[in-house]
PDB file of C-alpha atoms in Angstrom:
ATOM      1  CA  MET C   1      -0.283  -0.011   0.299  1.00 91.00           C
ATOM      2  CA  LYS C   2       1.471   3.201  -1.355  1.00 95.00           C
ATOM      3  CA  VAL C   3       0.631   6.559   0.460  1.00 96.00           C
ATOM      4  CA  HIS C   4       1.172  10.068  -0.705  1.00 97.00           C
ATOM      5  CA  PHE C   5       1.312  13.384   1.113  1.00 98.00           C
ATOM      6  CA  TYR C   6       0.141  16.526  -0.697  1.00 98.00           C
ATOM      7  CA  HIS C   7       0.005  19.729   1.597  1.00 98.00           C
ATOM      8  CA  VAL C   8      -2.079  22.380   0.518  1.00 98.00           C
ATOM      9  CA  GLY C   9      -1.322  24.998   3.014  1.00 97.00           C
ATOM     10  CA  GLY C  10      -2.799  25.693   6.613  1.00 96.00           C
ATOM     11  CA  ALA C  11      -4.242  22.531   8.258  1.00 97.00           C
ATOM     12  CA  CYS C  12      -5.522  21.056   4.281  1.00 98.00           C
ATOM     13  CA  PHE C  13      -3.747  18.606   3.007  1.00 98.00           C
ATOM     14  CA  VAL C  14      -4.536  15.083   0.632  1.00 98.00           C
ATOM     15  CA  LEU C  15      -3.822  11.832   1.255  1.00 98.00           C
ATOM     16  CA  LYS C  16      -3.798   9.378  -1.457  1.00 97.00           C
ATOM     17  CA  ILE C  17      -3.543   5.401  -1.171  1.00 96.00           C
ATOM     18  CA  ASP C  18      -2.119   3.793  -4.384  1.00 95.00           C
ATOM     19  CA  GLU C  19      -3.751   5.529  -6.975  1.00 86.00           C
ATOM     20  CA  ASP C  20      -7.303   4.341  -5.630  1.00 88.00           C
ATOM     21  CA  LEU C  21      -8.607   6.126  -2.700  1.00 96.00           C
ATOM     22  CA  LEU C  22      -8.135  10.055  -1.782  1.00 97.00           C
ATOM     23  CA  ILE C  23      -8.790  11.440   1.484  1.00 98.00           C
ATOM     24  CA  SER C  24      -8.391  15.152   2.281  1.00 98.00           C
ATOM     25  CA  CYS C  25      -8.659  17.324   5.250  1.00 98.00           C
ATOM     26  CA  ASP C  26     -10.262  20.751   6.278  1.00 98.00           C
ATOM     27  CA  PRO C  27     -10.790  22.779   3.248  1.00 97.00           C
ATOM     28  CA  ALA C  28      -9.194  26.398   3.593  1.00 97.00           C
ATOM     29  CA  LEU C  29      -8.524  27.621   0.569  1.00 97.00           C
ATOM     30  CA  SER C  30      -8.945  31.226   0.481  1.00 95.00           C
ATOM     31  CA  PRO C  31      -6.040  33.663  -0.920  1.00 95.00           C
ATOM     32  CA  ALA C  32      -3.393  35.286  -0.002  1.00 95.00           C
ATOM     33  CA  GLY C  33      -4.331  38.687   2.151  1.00 95.00           C
ATOM     34  CA  THR C  34      -7.642  37.447   2.563  1.00 94.00           C
ATOM     35  CA  GLU C  35      -8.491  38.576   6.324  1.00 93.00           C
ATOM     36  CA  TYR C  36     -10.368  36.858   9.156  1.00 88.00           C
ATOM     37  CA  HIS C  37     -12.623  37.840  12.436  1.00 83.00           C
ATOM     38  CA  PHE C  38     -12.103  35.398  14.862  1.00 80.00           C
ATOM     39  CA  LYS C  39     -13.641  36.242  18.480  1.00 73.00           C
ATOM     40  CA  SER C  40     -10.685  37.918  20.145  1.00 73.00           C
ATOM     41  CA  PHE C  41      -8.740  38.586  16.933  1.00 80.00           C
ATOM     42  CA  SER C  42      -8.303  39.033  13.438  1.00 87.00           C
ATOM     43  CA  SER C  43      -5.912  37.278  10.939  1.00 93.00           C
ATOM     44  CA  ILE C  44      -4.657  37.502   7.258  1.00 96.00           C
ATOM     45  CA  ARG C  45      -3.949  34.529   5.129  1.00 96.00           C
ATOM     46  CA  VAL C  46       0.164  35.205   4.848  1.00 96.00           C
ATOM     47  CA  ASN C  47       0.706  32.474   2.198  1.00 95.00           C
ATOM     48  CA  PRO C  48      -1.520  31.219  -0.477  1.00 96.00           C
ATOM     49  CA  PRO C  49      -2.834  27.497  -0.617  1.00 97.00           C
ATOM     50  CA  ILE C  50      -1.472  25.775  -3.799  1.00 97.00           C
ATOM     51  CA  TYR C  51      -3.523  23.340  -5.643  1.00 96.00           C
ATOM     52  CA  GLU C  52      -4.446  22.277  -9.117  1.00 91.00           C
ATOM     53  CA  GLN C  53      -7.902  23.038  -9.544  1.00 82.00           C
ATOM     54  CA  ASN C  54      -8.776  19.886 -10.403  1.00 92.00           C
ATOM     55  CA  LEU C  55      -6.897  18.003  -6.984  1.00 94.00           C
ATOM     56  CA  PHE C  56     -10.380  17.941  -5.318  1.00 96.00           C
ATOM     57  CA  ASP C  57     -12.579  16.503  -7.735  1.00 94.00           C
ATOM     58  CA  SER C  58     -12.502  12.940  -6.645  1.00 94.00           C
ATOM     59  CA  ILE C  59     -11.608  13.162  -3.171  1.00 96.00           C
ATOM     60  CA  ASN C  60     -13.482  10.446  -1.646  1.00 96.00           C
ATOM     61  CA  ILE C  61     -13.602  11.263   2.164  1.00 97.00           C
ATOM     62  CA  TRP C  62     -13.460  15.181   3.484  1.00 98.00           C
ATOM     63  CA  LEU C  63     -12.437  15.237   6.897  1.00 98.00           C
ATOM     64  CA  ILE C  64     -13.667  18.435   8.787  1.00 98.00           C
ATOM     65  CA  SER C  65     -11.722  19.539  11.960  1.00 98.00           C
ATOM     66  CA  HIS C  66     -13.942  22.320  13.116  1.00 97.00           C
ATOM     67  CA  ALA C  67     -16.050  25.505  11.711  1.00 95.00           C
ATOM     68  CA  HIS C  68     -13.411  27.978  12.028  1.00 94.00           C
ATOM     69  CA  GLU C  69     -12.144  29.923   8.762  1.00 93.00           C
ATOM     70  CA  ASP C  70      -8.520  29.483   8.789  1.00 95.00           C
ATOM     71  CA  HIS C  71     -10.048  25.320   8.250  1.00 96.00           C
ATOM     72  CA  ILE C  72     -12.962  25.492   6.173  1.00 97.00           C
ATOM     73  CA  ASP C  73     -13.820  28.715   4.285  1.00 95.00           C
ATOM     74  CA  GLU C  74     -16.640  29.588   1.379  1.00 94.00           C
ATOM     75  CA  TYR C  75     -13.859  28.909  -1.285  1.00 94.00           C
ATOM     76  CA  GLY C  76     -13.478  25.343   0.383  1.00 95.00           C
ATOM     77  CA  ILE C  77     -16.551  24.615   0.217  1.00 96.00           C
ATOM     78  CA  ARG C  78     -17.425  25.060  -3.245  1.00 94.00           C
ATOM     79  CA  HIS C  79     -14.411  22.119  -3.447  1.00 95.00           C
ATOM     80  CA  ILE C  80     -16.446  19.486  -1.980  1.00 96.00           C
ATOM     81  CA  ALA C  81     -17.246  17.937  -4.784  1.00 94.00           C
ATOM     82  CA  ASP C  82     -20.397  16.121  -4.900  1.00 92.00           C
ATOM     83  CA  GLY C  83     -19.676  13.120  -4.248  1.00 91.00           C
ATOM     84  CA  SER C  84     -17.167  12.950  -1.635  1.00 95.00           C
ATOM     85  CA  THR C  85     -18.382  11.907   1.959  1.00 96.00           C
ATOM     86  CA  VAL C  86     -17.549  14.401   4.663  1.00 97.00           C
ATOM     87  CA  VAL C  87     -17.129  13.399   8.201  1.00 97.00           C
ATOM     88  CA  ALA C  88     -17.193  16.823  10.439  1.00 97.00           C
ATOM     89  CA  PRO C  89     -18.764  17.828  14.063  1.00 96.00           C
ATOM     90  CA  LYS C  90     -22.207  19.212  14.122  1.00 93.00           C
ATOM     91  CA  LYS C  91     -21.446  23.053  13.841  1.00 92.00           C
ATOM     92  CA  ALA C  92     -18.708  22.629  10.858  1.00 93.00           C
ATOM     93  CA  GLY C  93     -21.293  20.311   9.300  1.00 92.00           C
ATOM     94  CA  ALA C  94     -24.110  23.129   9.766  1.00 92.00           C
ATOM     95  CA  LEU C  95     -21.928  24.783   7.021  1.00 93.00           C
ATOM     96  CA  LEU C  96     -22.472  21.991   4.313  1.00 93.00           C
ATOM     97  CA  ASP C  97     -26.293  21.856   4.237  1.00 86.00           C
ATOM     98  CA  ASN C  98     -26.043  21.497   0.493  1.00 85.00           C
ATOM     99  CA  HIS C  99     -23.627  18.344   0.162  1.00 89.00           C
ATOM    100  CA  GLN C 100     -25.648  14.646  -0.020  1.00 84.00           C
ATOM    101  CA  ASP C 101     -22.978  12.933   2.157  1.00 93.00           C
ATOM    102  CA  VAL C 102     -22.254  14.482   5.140  1.00 95.00           C
ATOM    103  CA  LEU C 103     -21.585  12.248   8.390  1.00 95.00           C
ATOM    104  CA  THR C 104     -21.825  14.455  11.759  1.00 95.00           C
ATOM    105  CA  ALA C 105     -19.087  12.820  14.443  1.00 96.00           C
ATOM    106  CA  ASP C 106     -18.560  13.146  17.883  1.00 96.00           C
ATOM    107  CA  TRP C 107     -15.379  12.661  20.056  1.00 97.00           C
ATOM    108  CA  ASN C 108     -14.887   8.956  20.385  1.00 96.00           C
ATOM    109  CA  ASP C 109     -16.993   8.018  17.400  1.00 97.00           C
ATOM    110  CA  LYS C 110     -15.806   5.242  15.037  1.00 97.00           C
ATOM    111  CA  ILE C 111     -17.194   5.261  11.596  1.00 97.00           C
ATOM    112  CA  THR C 112     -15.772   2.161   8.870  1.00 96.00           C
ATOM    113  CA  PHE C 113     -16.343   2.929   5.147  1.00 92.00           C
ATOM    114  CA  SER C 114     -15.408   0.456   2.456  1.00 93.00           C
ATOM    115  CA  LYS C 115     -14.129   2.984  -0.348  1.00 87.00           C
ATOM    116  CA  GLN C 116     -12.145   1.259  -3.462  1.00 88.00           C
ATOM    117  CA  GLY C 117     -11.304  -1.704  -2.190  1.00 91.00           C
ATOM    118  CA  TYR C 118     -10.540  -0.326   1.014  1.00 95.00           C
ATOM    119  CA  THR C 119     -11.704  -0.702   4.656  1.00 97.00           C
ATOM    120  CA  VAL C 120     -11.263   2.959   6.006  1.00 97.00           C
ATOM    121  CA  GLU C 121     -12.202   2.965  10.142  1.00 98.00           C
ATOM    122  CA  ILE C 122     -11.961   6.904  11.601  1.00 98.00           C
ATOM    123  CA  THR C 123     -12.023   6.946  15.086  1.00 98.00           C
ATOM    124  CA  VAL C 124     -12.409  10.713  16.346  1.00 98.00           C
ATOM    125  CA  ILE C 125     -10.163  12.106  18.537  1.00 98.00           C
ATOM    126  CA  PRO C 126     -10.790  15.112  21.189  1.00 97.00           C
ATOM    127  CA  ALA C 127      -8.626  18.375  20.238  1.00 98.00           C
ATOM    128  CA  TYR C 128      -8.504  20.369  22.850  1.00 97.00           C
ATOM    129  CA  HIS C 129      -7.859  23.910  21.620  1.00 94.00           C
ATOM    130  CA  GLY C 130      -6.807  25.869  24.418  1.00 90.00           C
ATOM    131  CA  ASN C 131      -5.013  25.587  27.748  1.00 90.00           C
ATOM    132  CA  ASN C 132      -7.548  25.125  29.715  1.00 90.00           C
ATOM    133  CA  PHE C 133     -11.347  24.325  30.337  1.00 87.00           C
ATOM    134  CA  ILE C 134     -12.566  27.777  30.178  1.00 86.00           C
ATOM    135  CA  MET C 135     -11.090  28.262  26.690  1.00 86.00           C
ATOM    136  CA  ARG C 136     -11.605  25.576  25.227  1.00 89.00           C
ATOM    137  CA  THR C 137     -15.475  25.602  26.118  1.00 88.00           C
ATOM    138  CA  ILE C 138     -15.646  29.596  24.589  1.00 85.00           C
ATOM    139  CA  VAL C 139     -13.748  28.007  20.734  1.00 84.00           C
ATOM    140  CA  GLY C 140     -15.806  24.817  20.924  1.00 87.00           C
ATOM    141  CA  LYS C 141     -15.684  21.167  19.823  1.00 92.00           C
ATOM    142  CA  VAL C 142     -12.538  20.435  17.959  1.00 97.00           C
ATOM    143  CA  ASN C 143     -11.801  16.742  16.018  1.00 98.00           C
ATOM    144  CA  GLY C 144      -8.875  14.843  15.640  1.00 98.00           C
ATOM    145  CA  TYR C 145      -9.155  11.525  13.457  1.00 98.00           C
ATOM    146  CA  PHE C 146      -7.442   8.312  13.597  1.00 98.00           C
ATOM    147  CA  ILE C 147      -7.385   6.810  10.053  1.00 98.00           C
ATOM    148  CA  ARG C 148      -7.027   3.223  10.052  1.00 98.00           C
ATOM    149  CA  LEU C 149      -6.358   2.066   6.039  1.00 97.00           C
ATOM    150  CA  SER C 150      -6.731  -1.655   5.290  1.00 96.00           C
ATOM    151  CA  LYS C 151      -6.720  -3.559   2.578  1.00 94.00           C
ATOM    152  CA  GLY C 152      -5.790  -7.414   2.722  1.00 92.00           C
ATOM    153  CA  THR C 153      -3.219  -8.010   5.038  1.00 94.00           C
ATOM    154  CA  VAL C 154      -1.928  -4.645   4.677  1.00 95.00           C
ATOM    155  CA  VAL C 155      -2.982  -2.123   7.545  1.00 96.00           C
ATOM    156  CA  ARG C 156      -1.487   1.676   7.518  1.00 97.00           C
ATOM    157  CA  THR C 157      -2.516   4.327  10.465  1.00 98.00           C
ATOM    158  CA  VAL C 158      -2.660   8.336  10.767  1.00 98.00           C
ATOM    159  CA  TYR C 159      -3.440  10.401  13.458  1.00 98.00           C
ATOM    160  CA  VAL C 160      -4.074  13.637  12.377  1.00 98.00           C
ATOM    161  CA  THR C 161      -3.910  16.262  15.938  1.00 98.00           C
ATOM    162  CA  SER C 162      -6.456  19.060  14.364  1.00 98.00           C
ATOM    163  CA  ASP C 163      -6.297  22.371  16.307  1.00 97.00           C
ATOM    164  CA  THR C 164      -4.347  20.808  19.729  1.00 97.00           C
ATOM    165  CA  VAL C 165      -2.668  21.256  23.007  1.00 97.00           C
ATOM    166  CA  TYR C 166      -0.460  18.473  24.216  1.00 96.00           C
ATOM    167  CA  HIS C 167      -3.005  16.718  27.178  1.00 95.00           C
ATOM    168  CA  PRO C 168      -2.373  13.520  28.691  1.00 95.00           C
ATOM    169  CA  ALA C 169      -6.357  12.685  28.328  1.00 95.00           C
ATOM    170  CA  ILE C 170      -5.732  12.524  24.460  1.00 97.00           C
ATOM    171  CA  LEU C 171      -2.548  10.318  24.642  1.00 96.00           C
ATOM    172  CA  ARG C 172      -4.054   7.741  26.669  1.00 96.00           C
ATOM    173  CA  ILE C 173      -7.077   7.289  24.069  1.00 97.00           C
ATOM    174  CA  VAL C 174      -4.528   7.230  21.235  1.00 97.00           C
ATOM    175  CA  ASN C 175      -2.114   5.124  22.475  1.00 95.00           C
ATOM    176  CA  LYS C 176      -4.649   2.625  22.958  1.00 96.00           C
ATOM    177  CA  LEU C 177      -5.385   2.678  19.601  1.00 97.00           C
ATOM    178  CA  GLY C 178      -1.838   0.901  18.161  1.00 90.00           C
ATOM    179  CA  PRO C 179       0.971   2.181  16.492  1.00 96.00           C
ATOM    180  CA  ILE C 180       1.141   5.365  14.430  1.00 98.00           C
ATOM    181  CA  ASP C 181       2.662   5.076  10.620  1.00 98.00           C
ATOM    182  CA  LEU C 182       2.145   8.912  10.341  1.00 98.00           C
ATOM    183  CA  LEU C 183       1.766  11.499  12.384  1.00 98.00           C
ATOM    184  CA  ILE C 184       0.118  14.744  11.046  1.00 98.00           C
ATOM    185  CA  PRO C 185       0.519  17.603  13.835  1.00 98.00           C
ATOM    186  CA  ASN C 186      -0.852  20.918  13.744  1.00 98.00           C
ATOM    187  CA  LEU C 187       1.309  23.208  15.301  1.00 98.00           C
ATOM    188  CA  GLY C 188       1.365  27.244  14.918  1.00 95.00           C
ATOM    189  CA  GLU C 189       1.198  28.116  18.772  1.00 95.00           C
ATOM    190  CA  VAL C 190      -1.499  30.530  18.669  1.00 93.00           C
ATOM    191  CA  SER C 191      -2.156  33.080  21.147  1.00 91.00           C
ATOM    192  CA  PRO C 192       0.483  31.862  23.603  1.00 90.00           C
ATOM    193  CA  ASP C 193       0.461  34.789  26.093  1.00 88.00           C
ATOM    194  CA  THR C 194      -3.060  35.099  26.588  1.00 87.00           C
ATOM    195  CA  PHE C 195      -5.031  34.040  28.931  1.00 88.00           C
ATOM    196  CA  GLY C 196      -6.086  29.872  28.049  1.00 85.00           C
ATOM    197  CA  GLY C 197      -3.221  29.956  25.462  1.00 88.00           C
ATOM    198  CA  PRO C 198      -1.855  28.659  23.653  1.00 95.00           C
ATOM    199  CA  LEU C 199      -4.601  27.712  21.799  1.00 94.00           C
ATOM    200  CA  THR C 200      -2.885  25.437  19.283  1.00 96.00           C
ATOM    201  CA  MET C 201       0.451  23.214  20.060  1.00 96.00           C
ATOM    202  CA  SER C 202       4.099  24.611  20.348  1.00 96.00           C
ATOM    203  CA  VAL C 203       7.371  22.540  18.787  1.00 96.00           C
ATOM    204  CA  LYS C 204       7.806  21.145  22.877  1.00 96.00           C
ATOM    205  CA  MET C 205       4.303  20.037  22.229  1.00 96.00           C
ATOM    206  CA  LEU C 206       4.957  18.290  19.787  1.00 97.00           C
ATOM    207  CA  ASN C 207       8.277  16.676  21.218  1.00 96.00           C
ATOM    208  CA  MET C 208       5.789  15.464  23.984  1.00 96.00           C
ATOM    209  CA  PHE C 209       3.530  13.613  21.766  1.00 96.00           C
ATOM    210  CA  VAL C 210       6.238  11.826  19.909  1.00 97.00           C
ATOM    211  CA  GLU C 211       8.020  10.872  22.886  1.00 96.00           C
ATOM    212  CA  GLN C 212       5.184   8.983  23.944  1.00 95.00           C
ATOM    213  CA  LEU C 213       2.937   7.895  20.314  1.00 97.00           C
ATOM    214  CA  LYS C 214       6.102   6.672  19.138  1.00 97.00           C
ATOM    215  CA  PRO C 215       4.678   7.520  15.487  1.00 97.00           C
ATOM    216  CA  LYS C 216       7.348   6.206  12.232  1.00 97.00           C
ATOM    217  CA  LEU C 217       6.560   9.080  10.476  1.00 97.00           C
ATOM    218  CA  ILE C 218       5.895  12.903  11.243  1.00 98.00           C
ATOM    219  CA  ILE C 219       4.569  16.239   8.771  1.00 98.00           C
ATOM    220  CA  PRO C 220       3.835  18.767  10.963  1.00 98.00           C
ATOM    221  CA  ILE C 221       1.465  21.259   9.104  1.00 98.00           C
ATOM    222  CA  HIS C 222      -0.753  24.779  10.213  1.00 97.00           C
ATOM    223  CA  ILE C 223       3.381  26.328  10.827  1.00 96.00           C
ATOM    224  CA  ASP C 224       2.818  29.871   9.357  1.00 93.00           C
ATOM    225  CA  ASP C 225       0.285  30.626   6.563  1.00 94.00           C
ATOM    226  CA  PHE C 226      -1.703  32.675   8.709  1.00 94.00           C
ATOM    227  CA  SER C 227      -0.758  36.049  10.913  1.00 94.00           C
ATOM    228  CA  HIS C 228      -1.989  34.348  14.151  1.00 93.00           C
ATOM    229  CA  TYR C 229       0.558  31.400  13.995  1.00 95.00           C
ATOM    230  CA  THR C 230       3.489  32.108  16.023  1.00 95.00           C
ATOM    231  CA  THR C 231       5.809  29.045  14.876  1.00 95.00           C
ATOM    232  CA  THR C 232       8.097  29.090  12.166  1.00 94.00           C
ATOM    233  CA  LYS C 233       9.394  26.653   9.765  1.00 94.00           C
ATOM    234  CA  THR C 234      13.211  27.422  11.027  1.00 95.00           C
ATOM    235  CA  GLN C 235      11.853  26.607  14.782  1.00 94.00           C
ATOM    236  CA  VAL C 236      10.274  23.187  13.257  1.00 96.00           C
ATOM    237  CA  ARG C 237      13.591  22.666  11.653  1.00 95.00           C
ATOM    238  CA  GLU C 238      15.913  23.205  14.469  1.00 93.00           C
ATOM    239  CA  MET C 239      13.782  20.714  16.439  1.00 91.00           C
ATOM    240  CA  GLY C 240      14.734  17.376  14.091  1.00 93.00           C
ATOM    241  CA  PHE C 241      11.174  17.935  12.265  1.00 94.00           C
ATOM    242  CA  ASN C 242      11.031  17.626   8.138  1.00 91.00           C
ATOM    243  CA  ILE C 243       8.600  20.001   6.711  1.00 94.00           C
ATOM    244  CA  VAL C 244       7.300  18.969   3.305  1.00 95.00           C
ATOM    245  CA  ASP C 245       6.826  21.506   0.634  1.00 93.00           C
ATOM    246  CA  GLN C 246       3.407  22.690  -0.188  1.00 94.00           C
ATOM    247  CA  GLY C 247       2.342  21.865  -4.067  1.00 93.00           C
ATOM    248  CA  SER C 248       4.204  18.599  -4.532  1.00 93.00           C
ATOM    249  CA  TRP C 249       3.338  14.644  -3.870  1.00 96.00           C
ATOM    250  CA  PHE C 250       5.593  13.536  -0.843  1.00 96.00           C
ATOM    251  CA  GLN C 251       5.382   9.326  -0.814  1.00 96.00           C
ATOM    252  CA  VAL C 252       5.004   8.744   2.987  1.00 95.00           C
ATOM    253  CA  PHE C 253       5.221   5.003   2.777  1.00 92.00           C
TER     254      PHE C 253
END
């Protein structure tokens, strides 16, 4: 089973399994210079998404982590093809009222698909988008995703952290699901100096995830695409993590 990874930008990526199955995540596809207004701050998209117009035409499964516009926006919604199955939390799913195949998923739910000859088992993992309970309540629930792909006797696993900080409860859940072939962590260290911050993972937190989960490969994303992300690619590389360039396919396995 060959797995390729394509980083569109921000939290958006595509996984291609052999030449048969396509899974994508968080279609925020606004152009560079777009300004977004969140509850307590504004942000500008600094780096543009990079993709060919037909990249999303044949996506089999879309995973949506939450409804923030740096994860799903009007540009992205337009690129979700009618034949795609969408897995999303309730609030994000409501943005897709006109789409025919939206499955609302909550923490710890498990969804199994048969797609293109593969069995795709998706477990929803809690993502703690803030460093205390009050901030997480204000921000709202965010879904992480543990993906188990199997065909015959071959199995691959992918853990998409989504927007979360380090928390032992998350690690306990993920460790029960077995070894991780590919970890895709959202960094950014958003609002590190505010109440309840940071709202997303720092490089230090990523080290803690890696030490305990021991994934075979790590592809960090969600780094410097928006002005409210404070993590830099230099910091990531200095800590020994590789970054996959936007706009090209990278063979994971």
